[in-house]
Tab-separated table of C-alpha atoms in Angstrom:
chain	number	residue	atom	x	y	z
H	794	UNK	CA	0.000	0.000	0.000
H	795	UNK	CA	1.040	3.602	-0.487
H	796	UNK	CA	3.149	4.970	2.358
H	797	UNK	CA	4.754	8.356	2.837
H	798	UNK	CA	6.992	8.832	5.889
H	799	UNK	CA	8.440	12.237	6.730
H	800	UNK	CA	11.568	12.801	8.816
H	801	UNK	CA	14.080	15.512	9.654
H	802	UNK	CA	11.939	17.903	11.649
H	803	UNK	CA	12.799	19.361	15.032
H	804	UNK	CA	13.696	22.546	16.876
H	805	UNK	CA	15.770	25.170	15.084
H	806	UNK	CA	16.643	28.780	15.855
H	807	UNK	CA	15.392	31.660	13.723
H	808	UNK	CA	17.648	32.071	10.709
H	809	UNK	CA	18.647	28.415	10.828
H	810	UNK	CA	18.215	25.616	8.314
H	811	UNK	CA	16.578	22.220	8.253
H	812	UNK	CA	16.118	19.533	5.618
H	813	UNK	CA	12.961	17.435	5.575
H	814	UNK	CA	12.793	14.070	3.859
H	815	UNK	CA	9.859	11.966	2.749
H	816	UNK	CA	10.351	8.271	2.003
H	817	UNK	CA	7.803	6.842	-0.423
H	818	UNK	CA	6.796	3.231	-0.913
H	819	UNK	CA	4.016	1.169	-2.445
H	820	UNK	CA	3.799	3.006	-5.762
H	821	UNK	CA	5.881	4.049	-8.742
H	822	UNK	CA	7.357	7.234	-7.249
H	823	UNK	CA	8.780	8.560	-10.519
H	824	UNK	CA	5.282	8.671	-12.068
H	825	UNK	CA	3.915	11.274	-9.671
H	826	UNK	CA	4.176	14.967	-8.878
H	827	UNK	CA	4.772	15.468	-5.149
H	828	UNK	CA	4.002	18.307	-2.762
H	829	UNK	CA	4.769	19.707	0.667
H	830	UNK	CA	1.862	21.106	2.680
H	831	UNK	CA	2.081	22.562	6.177
H	832	UNK	CA	-0.189	23.298	9.109
H	833	UNK	CA	0.777	25.862	11.728
H	834	UNK	CA	-0.415	25.139	15.299
H	835	UNK	CA	-4.165	25.663	15.508
H	836	UNK	CA	-4.341	26.809	11.883
H	837	UNK	CA	-5.482	25.419	8.554
H	838	UNK	CA	-3.586	23.764	5.744
H	839	UNK	CA	-1.188	25.726	3.522
H	840	UNK	CA	0.321	24.394	0.293
H	841	UNK	CA	4.083	25.050	0.325
H	842	UNK	CA	5.617	23.603	-2.829
H	843	UNK	CA	5.377	20.957	-5.513
H	844	UNK	CA	7.743	19.238	-7.923
H	845	UNK	CA	7.124	17.472	-11.199
H	846	UNK	CA	7.679	13.744	-11.528
H	847	UNK	CA	11.063	14.245	-13.245
H	848	UNK	CA	12.107	17.050	-10.887
H	849	UNK	CA	12.535	19.513	-13.748
H	850	UNK	CA	9.663	21.774	-12.685
H	851	UNK	CA	9.004	23.270	-9.250
H	852	UNK	CA	6.602	25.777	-7.733
H	853	UNK	CA	6.495	27.580	-4.372
H	854	UNK	CA	4.132	29.573	-2.206
H	855	UNK	CA	5.141	33.229	-1.976
H	856	UNK	CA	5.663	32.808	1.773
H	857	UNK	CA	8.627	30.451	1.216
H	858	UNK	CA	9.934	31.454	-2.231
H	859	UNK	CA	13.673	32.083	-2.172
H	860	UNK	CA	14.116	30.329	1.194
H	861	UNK	CA	12.855	26.777	0.588
H	862	UNK	CA	13.963	24.339	-2.117
H	863	UNK	CA	12.079	21.190	-3.077
H	864	UNK	CA	13.897	18.293	-4.708
H	865	UNK	CA	13.571	14.565	-5.241
H	866	UNK	CA	15.642	11.428	-5.827
H	867	UNK	CA	13.565	9.035	-7.902
H	868	UNK	CA	16.111	6.235	-7.562
H	869	UNK	CA	15.774	6.399	-3.777
H	870	UNK	CA	12.004	7.164	-3.879
H	871	UNK	CA	12.567	10.220	-1.736
H	872	UNK	CA	11.276	13.790	-1.598
H	873	UNK	CA	13.114	16.622	0.148
H	874	UNK	CA	12.490	20.129	1.392
H	875	UNK	CA	15.544	22.258	2.184
H	876	UNK	CA	14.431	25.081	4.459
H	877	UNK	CA	16.779	28.040	4.966
H	878	UNK	CA	16.438	31.377	6.755
H	879	UNK	CA	13.716	29.890	8.932
H	880	UNK	CA	11.278	32.186	10.723
H	881	UNK	CA	8.964	31.702	13.689
H	882	UNK	CA	6.018	31.703	11.271
H	883	UNK	CA	7.437	28.594	9.573
H	884	UNK	CA	6.626	26.600	12.714
H	885	UNK	CA	4.222	23.915	11.553
H	886	UNK	CA	3.611	20.264	10.913
H	887	UNK	CA	4.920	19.549	7.425
H	888	UNK	CA	3.207	16.898	5.314
H	889	UNK	CA	4.416	15.368	2.094
H	890	UNK	CA	1.601	14.441	-0.263
H	891	UNK	CA	1.224	12.683	-3.577
H	892	UNK	CA	-0.490	14.599	-6.344
H	893	UNK	CA	-2.761	12.659	-8.641
H	894	UNK	CA	-4.640	13.885	-11.715
H	895	UNK	CA	-8.257	12.723	-11.790
H	896	UNK	CA	-10.404	12.743	-14.930
H	897	UNK	CA	-13.843	14.250	-14.467
H	898	UNK	CA	-16.146	12.637	-17.050
H	899	UNK	CA	-18.822	15.283	-16.488
H	900	UNK	CA	-16.649	18.178	-17.613
H	901	UNK	CA	-13.934	16.349	-19.533
H	902	UNK	CA	-11.222	17.989	-17.458
H	903	UNK	CA	-8.266	16.689	-15.441
H	904	UNK	CA	-8.237	17.817	-11.831
H	905	UNK	CA	-5.311	17.436	-9.433
H	906	UNK	CA	-5.843	16.293	-5.853
H	907	UNK	CA	-3.611	15.215	-2.976
H	908	UNK	CA	-4.584	11.553	-2.773
H	909	UNK	CA	-2.060	10.304	-0.185
H	910	UNK	CA	-0.452	12.168	2.695
H	911	UNK	CA	2.222	11.335	5.218
H	912	UNK	CA	1.622	11.554	8.961
H	913	UNK	CA	3.470	14.851	9.180
H	914	UNK	CA	6.668	16.076	10.834
H	915	UNK	CA	6.850	18.986	13.284
H	916	UNK	CA	9.223	21.864	12.641
H	917	UNK	CA	9.570	24.393	15.469
H	918	UNK	CA	11.436	27.638	14.893
H	919	UNK	CA	12.209	29.279	18.205
H	920	UNK	CA	15.110	30.817	20.076
F	1196	UNK	CA	-4.630	34.029	-5.181
F	1197	UNK	CA	-7.981	32.281	-5.122
F	1198	UNK	CA	-9.739	32.766	-1.794
F	1199	UNK	CA	-11.539	29.793	-0.249
F	1200	UNK	CA	-14.052	30.496	2.510
F	1201	UNK	CA	-15.610	27.673	4.472
F	1202	UNK	CA	-18.567	27.853	6.838
F	1203	UNK	CA	-19.408	27.140	9.491
F	1204	UNK	CA	-15.990	27.009	11.154
F	1205	UNK	CA	-17.400	24.454	13.583
F	1206	UNK	CA	-20.630	22.619	14.235
F	1207	UNK	CA	-22.056	20.222	16.792
F	1208	UNK	CA	-24.063	17.252	15.627
F	1209	UNK	CA	-25.309	13.898	16.836
F	1210	UNK	CA	-24.754	10.444	15.433
F	1211	UNK	CA	-27.336	9.917	12.686
F	1212	UNK	CA	-27.659	13.619	11.810
F	1213	UNK	CA	-27.250	15.051	8.324
F	1214	UNK	CA	-24.439	17.594	8.107
F	1215	UNK	CA	-23.728	20.127	5.372
F	1216	UNK	CA	-20.534	22.155	5.024
F	1217	UNK	CA	-20.227	25.026	2.559
F	1218	UNK	CA	-17.177	26.250	0.676
F	1219	UNK	CA	-17.116	29.429	-1.387
F	1220	UNK	CA	-14.435	30.281	-3.939
F	1221	UNK	CA	-13.498	33.719	-5.220
F	1222	UNK	CA	-13.251	33.912	-8.185
F	1223	UNK	CA	-14.881	30.951	-9.915
F	1224	UNK	CA	-13.016	27.643	-10.001
F	1225	UNK	CA	-15.514	25.695	-12.168
F	1226	UNK	CA	-15.334	22.214	-10.546
F	1227	UNK	CA	-11.654	22.204	-9.490
F	1228	UNK	CA	-12.606	21.534	-5.871
F	1229	UNK	CA	-11.552	18.759	-3.514
F	1230	UNK	CA	-12.591	17.847	0.031
F	1231	UNK	CA	-10.392	16.312	2.759
F	1232	UNK	CA	-10.984	14.879	6.214
F	1233	UNK	CA	-8.429	15.403	8.982
F	1234	UNK	CA	-8.280	13.638	12.338
F	1235	UNK	CA	-5.801	14.463	15.119
F	1236	UNK	CA	-2.497	12.642	14.685
F	1237	UNK	CA	-3.530	11.111	11.362
F	1238	UNK	CA	-2.732	11.877	7.741
F	1239	UNK	CA	-5.429	13.924	5.986
F	1240	UNK	CA	-7.628	11.851	3.711
F	1241	UNK	CA	-9.056	12.734	0.307
F	1242	UNK	CA	-12.854	12.320	0.307
F	1243	UNK	CA	-14.136	14.035	-2.838
F	1244	UNK	CA	-12.392	15.204	-6.011
F	1245	UNK	CA	-13.700	17.402	-8.817
F	1246	UNK	CA	-16.510	18.692	-6.583
F	1247	UNK	CA	-18.717	15.610	-6.681
F	1248	UNK	CA	-16.666	12.455	-7.263
F	1249	UNK	CA	-16.244	10.088	-4.340
F	1250	UNK	CA	-12.687	8.871	-3.796
F	1251	UNK	CA	-12.335	5.085	-3.850
F	1252	UNK	CA	-13.071	3.536	-0.464
F	1253	UNK	CA	-14.948	6.538	0.936
F	1254	UNK	CA	-18.391	5.631	2.352
F	1255	UNK	CA	-21.455	6.541	0.281
F	1256	UNK	CA	-22.837	8.715	3.094
F	1257	UNK	CA	-20.385	11.393	1.878
F	1258	UNK	CA	-21.321	13.468	-1.149
F	1259	UNK	CA	-20.209	16.697	-2.789
F	1260	UNK	CA	-21.930	19.161	-5.060
F	1261	UNK	CA	-21.549	22.574	-6.622
F	1262	UNK	CA	-19.665	24.396	-9.347
F	1263	UNK	CA	-18.334	27.847	-10.031
F	1264	UNK	CA	-18.104	29.537	-6.648
F	1265	UNK	CA	-20.368	27.578	-4.298
F	1266	UNK	CA	-19.788	24.016	-3.117
F	1267	UNK	CA	-21.131	21.745	-0.402
F	1268	UNK	CA	-19.973	18.608	1.364
F	1269	UNK	CA	-22.799	16.574	2.873
F	1270	UNK	CA	-22.691	13.678	5.270
F	1271	UNK	CA	-25.945	11.793	5.703
F	1272	UNK	CA	-26.367	9.795	8.901
F	1273	UNK	CA	-23.223	10.980	10.699
F	1274	UNK	CA	-21.174	8.144	12.198
F	1275	UNK	CA	-18.831	8.272	15.241
F	1276	UNK	CA	-15.785	8.030	12.995
F	1277	UNK	CA	-16.890	11.135	11.034
F	1278	UNK	CA	-16.125	13.553	13.856
F	1279	UNK	CA	-13.161	15.359	12.366
F	1280	UNK	CA	-12.124	18.561	10.608
F	1281	UNK	CA	-13.000	18.972	6.935
F	1282	UNK	CA	-11.184	21.154	4.402
F	1283	UNK	CA	-12.002	22.219	0.877
F	1284	UNK	CA	-9.148	22.901	-1.556
F	1285	UNK	CA	-9.015	24.405	-5.026
F	1286	UNK	CA	-6.713	23.102	-7.736
F	1287	UNK	CA	-7.847	25.572	-10.406
F	1288	UNK	CA	-4.764	27.738	-10.221
F	1289	UNK	CA	-1.503	27.975	-8.322
F	1290	UNK	CA	-1.027	28.611	-5.467
F	1291	UNK	CA	-3.465	25.887	-4.503
F	1292	UNK	CA	-5.426	27.101	-1.502
F	1293	UNK	CA	-7.486	25.517	1.250
F	1294	UNK	CA	-10.490	26.665	3.188
F	1295	UNK	CA	-9.904	27.362	6.869
F	1296	UNK	CA	-11.600	24.109	7.910
F	1297	UNK	CA	-14.841	23.024	9.556
F	1298	UNK	CA	-14.617	21.072	12.791
F	1299	UNK	CA	-17.483	18.606	13.273
F	1300	UNK	CA	-17.933	17.898	16.981
F	1301	UNK	CA	-20.152	15.590	18.972
F	1302	UNK	CA	-23.237	17.253	20.433
């Protein structure tokens, strides 16, 4: 079955760096776009970044652009998020999620959805 | 960015009740709308994609409707395992955005 397991979180000081990893299993990793999504304490979900299946295309939320870098190693079935210049407002549980395109027969359009998520990994930015 | 507004932010209901959650998009997102269920300590789960399509394995008591700017998630005959927080999410344009969530609590 599909499994996504995040690791690498923890406590870091403002301005510091951290690298999150997500180990994938149970599916052909290189076929799928992947994303990072976060949830600050007591808040809702916020999409952070995604990467194409080959790794050639990436996209970021404005709140992390220029500070975070998403990457992947298809041979090792792993997704990464390098987080630099961390701020208190980056404190959150970070989820990796698989992106799947679904075909809607009613409208004839392809619609992306996050069909599998990891359990999440807490990142705390505090002095 | 596309704004997603969910209401109510929380509701209390009893087992067996029918529950309806509303999600409003600004501007229109046609049917590029997904619904997720989140329980404490667990990975979020996809319930509905493309506004009205039930994800495989999701019970038939869940249904979604709507298009354009107004969408609803309905749960008929609420079960104990349905007490959770529900989020809508648009995949019409980047950055993909979520509603602020609706917490369904036991009355």
